[in-house]
Amino acid sequence: MDPLLLLLVFLKASALSIGGLSSLPLLRADLVTPGIATDEQVVQAIAIGRISTGPNGLYIVSLGYLIGGIAGAAMALVAATVPPLVVVPAAALARKWLLTTRVAGLVRGVALATAGLLVATGLGIVNATGTPAWWQIALAAIAIVLTYRGTIHPAFVIAIGAIAGLLLGR
Amino acid sequence: MSAREFGELWALSQLSPGIHLVALAGLIGQRVAGWRGAVASVAGMMIPAAAITVGLTAAYGLVAAAPLAKAALAGLAPVTGGMTIATAALLVRATARRGVRHAIVDLAVAAASAAAALLFGVPTIAAIAAGALVGTLALGRERSPSRETPMG
């Protein structure tokens, strides 16, 4: 894929989402649905993003690398970095406006719509390789509980998935 | 920087599109040392993390075709899917911290969005636009802004 086009796709997902993983539904719609990326690559990118340092939203750098090599990763890094920074000049120029109830409502509405989309996306990923087996459904449930509670590091949750896959996935 | 100042920057960062931590780093850097501070703090956070992420991805690429890696992927798919669903729950929890009525409204909006995507094939971007519209018109008045906005 043309790196500039990839940059636009990543920029759109980053600019229209609120929070790190929230770009995922848009990216899956723009990349997996047309066949530019696969759900396997999305799974790898999320897993690596959780293991690596830095914000969770950096999974798109891993996805960019899987799609377009170093150039793809660079495009994803630019797309992850620039949109959040609009808040810096906005805070300097229009701080009062940013703290109005309308902006709060906008952010809340987008966050909630994204939450619904993330449920749909998560189910799509669980079902990506056909109907999940009993142990895969159990793994998904365990991952939901552990991630929601947030008491153990996500890398351990990823490790649980990889080990279960090694034992049961063949 | 005082705790109050940090709290205000944190609240502003939660209004940003994309990764909030990037916005927070930019806001703190700008407050401390102007635009150069913003560039330095964002670059300092993102470039090493991105390099490590690329390194891990490339390393995984070396073994990705092996049968063992394929088997591991069969366990990673449900785990990452589950993590994605949990992120949704965390977003709702963050916005619904103000009591039962808020929680019901927030769950209803999120459920409508999930149903639109799952049952009716509504395009992702249309669901986000609908959330933005509903939020701007109806979800801002119930509470004071800042502080309670979602994390991520």
GROMACS .gro file of C-alpha atoms in nm:
model
  322
    1MET     CA    1   0.000   0.000   0.000
    2ASP     CA    2   0.118   0.351  -0.081
    3PRO     CA    3   0.272   0.495   0.239
    4LEU     CA    4   0.093   0.829   0.199
    5LEU     CA    5  -0.242   0.655   0.167
    6LEU     CA    6  -0.155   0.450   0.475
    7LEU     CA    7  -0.071   0.774   0.658
    8LEU     CA    8  -0.415   0.912   0.572
    9VAL     CA    9  -0.591   0.597   0.697
   10PHE     CA   10  -0.394   0.605   1.025
   11LEU     CA   11  -0.444   0.981   1.066
   12LYS     CA   12  -0.819   0.945   1.022
   13ALA     CA   13  -0.837   0.666   1.281
   14SER     CA   14  -0.624   0.861   1.529
   15ALA     CA   15  -0.802   1.193   1.482
   16LEU     CA   16  -1.152   1.046   1.514
   17SER     CA   17  -1.088   0.835   1.823
   18ILE     CA   18  -1.061   0.917   2.192
   19GLY     CA   19  -0.804   0.709   2.378
   20GLY     CA   20  -0.537   0.461   2.274
   21LEU     CA   21  -0.712   0.146   2.151
   22SER     CA   22  -1.016   0.343   2.030
   23SER     CA   23  -0.867   0.376   1.682
   24LEU     CA   24  -0.908   0.001   1.632
   25PRO     CA   25  -1.268  -0.011   1.496
   26LEU     CA   26  -1.187   0.251   1.229
   27LEU     CA   27  -0.859   0.081   1.135
   28ARG     CA   28  -1.025  -0.259   1.110
   29ALA     CA   29  -1.295  -0.111   0.886
   30ASP     CA   30  -1.042   0.065   0.661
   31LEU     CA   31  -0.769  -0.201   0.650
   32VAL     CA   32  -0.907  -0.548   0.727
   33THR     CA   33  -1.241  -0.519   0.546
   34PRO     CA   34  -1.080  -0.420   0.210
   35GLY     CA   35  -0.811  -0.688   0.253
   36ILE     CA   36  -0.509  -0.458   0.305
   37ALA     CA   37  -0.440  -0.620   0.643
   38THR     CA   38  -0.558  -0.941   0.808
   39ASP     CA   39  -0.710  -1.000   1.150
   40GLU     CA   40  -0.401  -1.210   1.228
   41GLN     CA   41  -0.187  -0.899   1.179
   42VAL     CA   42  -0.426  -0.697   1.398
   43VAL     CA   43  -0.396  -0.962   1.673
   44GLN     CA   44  -0.014  -0.958   1.648
   45ALA     CA   45  -0.007  -0.577   1.658
   46ILE     CA   46  -0.232  -0.552   1.965
   47ALA     CA   47  -0.034  -0.823   2.145
   48ILE     CA   48   0.299  -0.655   2.069
   49GLY     CA   49   0.156  -0.314   2.161
   50ARG     CA   50   0.061  -0.452   2.503
   51ILE     CA   51   0.401  -0.609   2.561
   52SER     CA   52   0.603  -0.309   2.440
   53THR     CA   53   0.667   0.009   2.636
   54GLY     CA   54   0.477   0.332   2.580
   55PRO     CA   55   0.104   0.400   2.540
   56ASN     CA   56  -0.128   0.115   2.427
   57GLY     CA   57  -0.217   0.321   2.122
   58LEU     CA   58   0.129   0.245   1.982
   59TYR     CA   59  -0.008  -0.088   1.857
   60ILE     CA   60  -0.066   0.105   1.532
   61VAL     CA   61   0.312   0.137   1.488
   62SER     CA   62   0.335  -0.243   1.498
   63LEU     CA   63   0.042  -0.267   1.254
   64GLY     CA   64   0.207  -0.008   1.027
   65TYR     CA   65   0.527  -0.214   1.026
   66LEU     CA   66   0.339  -0.534   0.942
   67ILE     CA   67   0.163  -0.361   0.649
   68GLY     CA   68   0.436  -0.138   0.512
   69GLY     CA   69   0.770  -0.211   0.681
   70ILE     CA   70   0.971   0.077   0.830
   71ALA     CA   71   0.789   0.333   0.613
   72GLY     CA   72   0.455   0.201   0.738
   73ALA     CA   73   0.573   0.219   1.099
   74ALA     CA   74   0.692   0.578   1.046
   75MET     CA   75   0.354   0.676   0.899
   76ALA     CA   76   0.176   0.518   1.197
   77LEU     CA   77   0.406   0.699   1.442
   78VAL     CA   78   0.329   1.036   1.278
   79ALA     CA   79  -0.043   0.957   1.278
   80ALA     CA   80  -0.035   0.856   1.646
   81THR     CA   81   0.160   1.167   1.748
   82VAL     CA   82   0.009   1.462   1.560
   83PRO     CA   83  -0.370   1.450   1.628
   84PRO     CA   84  -0.347   1.447   2.012
   85LEU     CA   85  -0.119   1.751   1.997
   86VAL     CA   86  -0.394   1.976   1.856
   87VAL     CA   87  -0.495   2.012   2.219
   88VAL     CA   88  -0.171   2.207   2.295
   89PRO     CA   89  -0.249   2.515   2.079
   90ALA     CA   90  -0.621   2.469   2.151
   91ALA     CA   91  -0.552   2.488   2.525
   92ALA     CA   92  -0.344   2.803   2.475
   93LEU     CA   93  -0.597   2.978   2.252
   94ALA     CA   94  -0.936   2.853   2.366
   95ARG     CA   95  -0.904   2.690   2.707
   96LYS     CA   96  -1.243   2.817   2.824
   97TRP     CA   97  -1.417   2.677   2.520
   98LEU     CA   98  -1.249   2.337   2.568
   99LEU     CA   99  -1.393   2.314   2.918
  100THR     CA  100  -1.754   2.381   2.817
  101THR     CA  101  -2.028   2.125   2.869
  102ARG     CA  102  -2.074   2.088   2.491
  103VAL     CA  103  -1.716   1.968   2.445
  104ALA     CA  104  -1.756   1.739   2.747
  105GLY     CA  105  -2.072   1.598   2.588
  106LEU     CA  106  -1.901   1.554   2.252
  107VAL     CA  107  -1.612   1.362   2.409
  108ARG     CA  108  -1.850   1.150   2.617
  109GLY     CA  109  -2.067   1.070   2.314
  110VAL     CA  110  -1.770   0.971   2.099
  111ALA     CA  111  -1.622   0.762   2.384
  112LEU     CA  112  -1.950   0.575   2.434
  113ALA     CA  113  -2.006   0.515   2.062
  114THR     CA  114  -1.648   0.390   2.043
  115ALA     CA  115  -1.708   0.161   2.341
  116GLY     CA  116  -1.993  -0.006   2.151
  117LEU     CA  117  -1.778  -0.036   1.841
  118LEU     CA  118  -1.494  -0.187   2.045
  119VAL     CA  119  -1.731  -0.460   2.166
  120ALA     CA  120  -1.822  -0.538   1.805
  121THR     CA  121  -1.455  -0.529   1.702
  122GLY     CA  122  -1.348  -0.750   1.994
  123LEU     CA  123  -1.613  -1.008   1.906
  124GLY     CA  124  -1.498  -0.989   1.544
  125ILE     CA  125  -1.139  -1.063   1.646
  126VAL     CA  126  -1.242  -1.355   1.869
  127ASN     CA  127  -1.443  -1.499   1.579
  128ALA     CA  128  -1.190  -1.409   1.309
  129THR     CA  129  -1.059  -1.761   1.254
  130GLY     CA  130  -1.396  -1.934   1.256
  131THR     CA  131  -1.616  -2.038   1.547
  132PRO     CA  132  -1.401  -2.028   1.862
  133ALA     CA  133  -1.341  -2.349   2.059
  134TRP     CA  134  -1.447  -2.372   2.426
  135TRP     CA  135  -1.097  -2.290   2.550
  136GLN     CA  136  -1.079  -1.984   2.326
  137ILE     CA  137  -1.408  -1.851   2.466
  138ALA     CA  138  -1.273  -1.915   2.816
  139LEU     CA  139  -0.950  -1.729   2.728
  140ALA     CA  140  -1.148  -1.431   2.600
  141ALA     CA  141  -1.351  -1.423   2.923
  142ILE     CA  142  -1.035  -1.441   3.135
  143ALA     CA  143  -0.875  -1.160   2.930
  144ILE     CA  144  -1.185  -0.941   2.977
  145VAL     CA  145  -1.182  -0.985   3.356
  146LEU     CA  146  -0.804  -0.943   3.398
  147THR     CA  147  -0.788  -0.636   3.172
  148TYR     CA  148  -1.090  -0.474   3.334
  149ARG     CA  149  -0.951  -0.525   3.683
  150GLY     CA  150  -0.609  -0.405   3.568
  151THR     CA  151  -0.421  -0.558   3.859
  152ILE     CA  152  -0.175  -0.766   3.655
  153HIS     CA  153   0.044  -0.644   3.372
  154PRO     CA  154  -0.106  -0.693   3.024
  155ALA     CA  155   0.211  -0.874   2.911
  156PHE     CA  156   0.116  -1.159   3.151
  157VAL     CA  157  -0.231  -1.177   3.000
  158ILE     CA  158  -0.072  -1.198   2.653
  159ALA     CA  159   0.161  -1.472   2.783
  160ILE     CA  160  -0.136  -1.671   2.918
  161GLY     CA  161  -0.294  -1.655   2.570
  162ALA     CA  162   0.025  -1.761   2.392
  163ILE     CA  163   0.087  -2.053   2.630
  164ALA     CA  164  -0.274  -2.171   2.606
  165GLY     CA  165  -0.245  -2.152   2.229
  166LEU     CA  166   0.076  -2.357   2.231
  167LEU     CA  167  -0.086  -2.624   2.448
  168LEU     CA  168  -0.430  -2.637   2.289
  169GLY     CA  169  -0.403  -2.468   1.951
  170ARG     CA  170  -0.261  -2.752   1.745
  171MET     CA  171   0.435   2.230   3.866
  172SER     CA  172   0.161   2.217   4.129
  173ALA     CA  173  -0.080   1.926   4.169
  174ARG     CA  174  -0.365   2.154   4.066
  175GLU     CA  175  -0.183   2.259   3.750
  176PHE     CA  176  -0.111   1.897   3.663
  177GLY     CA  177  -0.475   1.807   3.723
  178GLU     CA  178  -0.589   2.077   3.484
  179LEU     CA  179  -0.349   1.963   3.211
  180TRP     CA  180  -0.459   1.604   3.267
  181ALA     CA  181  -0.824   1.708   3.225
  182LEU     CA  182  -0.739   1.893   2.902
  183SER     CA  183  -0.544   1.592   2.772
  184GLN     CA  184  -0.851   1.373   2.818
  185LEU     CA  185  -1.033   1.590   2.561
  186SER     CA  186  -0.774   1.525   2.291
  187PRO     CA  187  -0.827   1.295   1.995
  188GLY     CA  188  -0.606   0.986   1.975
  189ILE     CA  189  -0.364   0.886   2.252
  190HIS     CA  190  -0.423   1.102   2.563
  191LEU     CA  191  -0.072   1.040   2.698
  192VAL     CA  192   0.072   1.214   2.390
  193ALA     CA  193  -0.148   1.516   2.458
  194LEU     CA  194  -0.048   1.515   2.825
  195ALA     CA  195   0.323   1.499   2.738
  196GLY     CA  196   0.276   1.786   2.490
  197LEU     CA  197   0.083   2.000   2.739
  198ILE     CA  198   0.333   1.945   3.022
  199GLY     CA  199   0.632   2.007   2.791
  200GLN     CA  200   0.472   2.325   2.661
  201ARG     CA  201   0.397   2.452   3.012
  202VAL     CA  202   0.749   2.382   3.134
  203ALA     CA  203   0.960   2.491   2.835
  204GLY     CA  204   0.745   2.629   2.554
  205TRP     CA  205   0.705   2.462   2.215
  206ARG     CA  206   1.054   2.317   2.231
  207GLY     CA  207   0.958   2.152   2.557
  208ALA     CA  208   0.648   2.008   2.393
  209VAL     CA  209   0.851   1.864   2.104
  210ALA     CA  210   1.116   1.724   2.338
  211SER     CA  211   0.875   1.557   2.578
  212VAL     CA  212   0.660   1.402   2.303
  213ALA     CA  213   0.965   1.283   2.108
  214GLY     CA  214   1.120   1.147   2.427
  215MET     CA  215   0.809   0.942   2.497
  216MET     CA  216   0.723   0.825   2.146
  217ILE     CA  217   1.047   0.758   1.960
  218PRO     CA  218   1.206   0.502   2.197
  219ALA     CA  219   0.870   0.329   2.250
  220ALA     CA  220   0.805   0.315   1.875
  221ALA     CA  221   1.156   0.179   1.811
  222ILE     CA  222   1.105  -0.096   2.069
  223THR     CA  223   0.763  -0.176   1.919
  224VAL     CA  224   0.914  -0.203   1.569
  225GLY     CA  225   1.197  -0.420   1.705
  226LEU     CA  226   0.953  -0.658   1.875
  227THR     CA  227   0.738  -0.674   1.562
  228ALA     CA  228   1.039  -0.751   1.343
  229ALA     CA  229   1.159  -1.015   1.589
  230TYR     CA  230   0.817  -1.178   1.588
  231GLY     CA  231   0.825  -1.168   1.207
  232LEU     CA  232   1.129  -1.400   1.212
  233VAL     CA  233   0.930  -1.676   1.382
  234ALA     CA  234   0.577  -1.592   1.266
  235ALA     CA  235   0.564  -1.865   1.000
  236ALA     CA  236   0.669  -2.143   1.240
  237PRO     CA  237   0.395  -2.390   1.344
  238LEU     CA  238   0.448  -2.304   1.712
  239ALA     CA  239   0.388  -1.934   1.642
  240LYS     CA  240   0.069  -2.022   1.454
  241ALA     CA  241  -0.049  -2.226   1.752
  242ALA     CA  242   0.028  -1.939   1.988
  243LEU     CA  243  -0.177  -1.709   1.766
  244ALA     CA  244  -0.482  -1.931   1.825
  245GLY     CA  245  -0.454  -1.829   2.191
  246LEU     CA  246  -0.360  -1.468   2.127
  247ALA     CA  247  -0.666  -1.395   1.912
  248PRO     CA  248  -0.924  -1.453   2.190
  249VAL     CA  249  -0.701  -1.273   2.443
  250THR     CA  250  -0.661  -0.958   2.231
  251GLY     CA  251  -1.031  -0.973   2.144
  252GLY     CA  252  -1.113  -0.995   2.514
  253MET     CA  253  -0.879  -0.705   2.591
  254THR     CA  254  -1.060  -0.499   2.328
  255ILE     CA  255  -1.397  -0.574   2.489
  256ALA     CA  256  -1.257  -0.488   2.832
  257THR     CA  257  -1.136  -0.154   2.694
  258ALA     CA  258  -1.498  -0.082   2.598
  259ALA     CA  259  -1.609  -0.157   2.953
  260LEU     CA  260  -1.337   0.072   3.090
  261LEU     CA  261  -1.451   0.356   2.863
  262VAL     CA  262  -1.809   0.322   2.989
  263ARG     CA  263  -1.690   0.297   3.350
  264ALA     CA  264  -1.487   0.616   3.307
  265THR     CA  265  -1.778   0.819   3.173
  266ALA     CA  266  -2.037   0.672   3.412
  267ARG     CA  267  -1.870   0.755   3.740
  268ARG     CA  268  -2.154   0.981   3.847
  269GLY     CA  269  -2.417   0.738   3.963
  270VAL     CA  270  -2.684   0.501   3.841
  271ARG     CA  271  -2.864   0.737   3.603
  272HIS     CA  272  -2.542   0.816   3.420
  273ALA     CA  273  -2.449   0.451   3.404
  274ILE     CA  274  -2.784   0.362   3.245
  275VAL     CA  275  -2.761   0.643   2.986
  276ASP     CA  276  -2.401   0.553   2.905
  277LEU     CA  277  -2.472   0.181   2.874
  278ALA     CA  278  -2.769   0.256   2.647
  279VAL     CA  279  -2.560   0.474   2.411
  280ALA     CA  280  -2.277   0.218   2.399
  281ALA     CA  281  -2.522  -0.070   2.345
  282ALA     CA  282  -2.694   0.121   2.064
  283SER     CA  283  -2.358   0.171   1.896
  284ALA     CA  284  -2.264  -0.197   1.936
  285ALA     CA  285  -2.603  -0.305   1.798
  286ALA     CA  286  -2.571  -0.064   1.505
  287ALA     CA  287  -2.236  -0.218   1.411
  288LEU     CA  288  -2.318  -0.584   1.484
  289LEU     CA  289  -2.680  -0.614   1.372
  290PHE     CA  290  -2.730  -0.341   1.115
  291GLY     CA  291  -2.386  -0.307   0.960
  292VAL     CA  292  -2.377   0.068   1.023
  293PRO     CA  293  -2.037   0.203   0.906
  294THR     CA  294  -1.793   0.268   1.191
  295ILE     CA  295  -1.753   0.633   1.102
  296ALA     CA  296  -2.130   0.686   1.099
  297ALA     CA  297  -2.161   0.536   1.448
  298ILE     CA  298  -1.887   0.769   1.578
  299ALA     CA  299  -2.052   1.069   1.412
  300ALA     CA  300  -2.385   0.973   1.570
  301GLY     CA  301  -2.215   0.946   1.911
  302ALA     CA  302  -2.059   1.290   1.863
  303LEU     CA  303  -2.396   1.441   1.771
  304VAL     CA  304  -2.590   1.278   2.054
  305GLY     CA  305  -2.313   1.369   2.298
  306THR     CA  306  -2.295   1.735   2.193
  307LEU     CA  307  -2.672   1.778   2.205
  308ALA     CA  308  -2.765   1.574   2.509
  309LEU     CA  309  -2.480   1.432   2.715
  310GLY     CA  310  -2.292   1.745   2.820
  311ARG     CA  311  -2.550   1.908   3.043
  312GLU     CA  312  -2.585   1.643   3.306
  313ARG     CA  313  -2.248   1.712   3.459
  314SER     CA  314  -1.966   1.956   3.488
  315PRO     CA  315  -1.689   1.912   3.230
  316SER     CA  316  -1.331   1.787   3.269
  317ARG     CA  317  -1.198   1.550   3.538
  318GLU     CA  318  -1.449   1.269   3.470
  319THR     CA  319  -1.370   1.221   3.101
  320PRO     CA  320  -1.245   0.881   2.990
  321MET     CA  321  -0.891   0.758   3.025
  322GLY     CA  322  -0.696   0.570   2.767
   0.00000   0.00000   0.00000
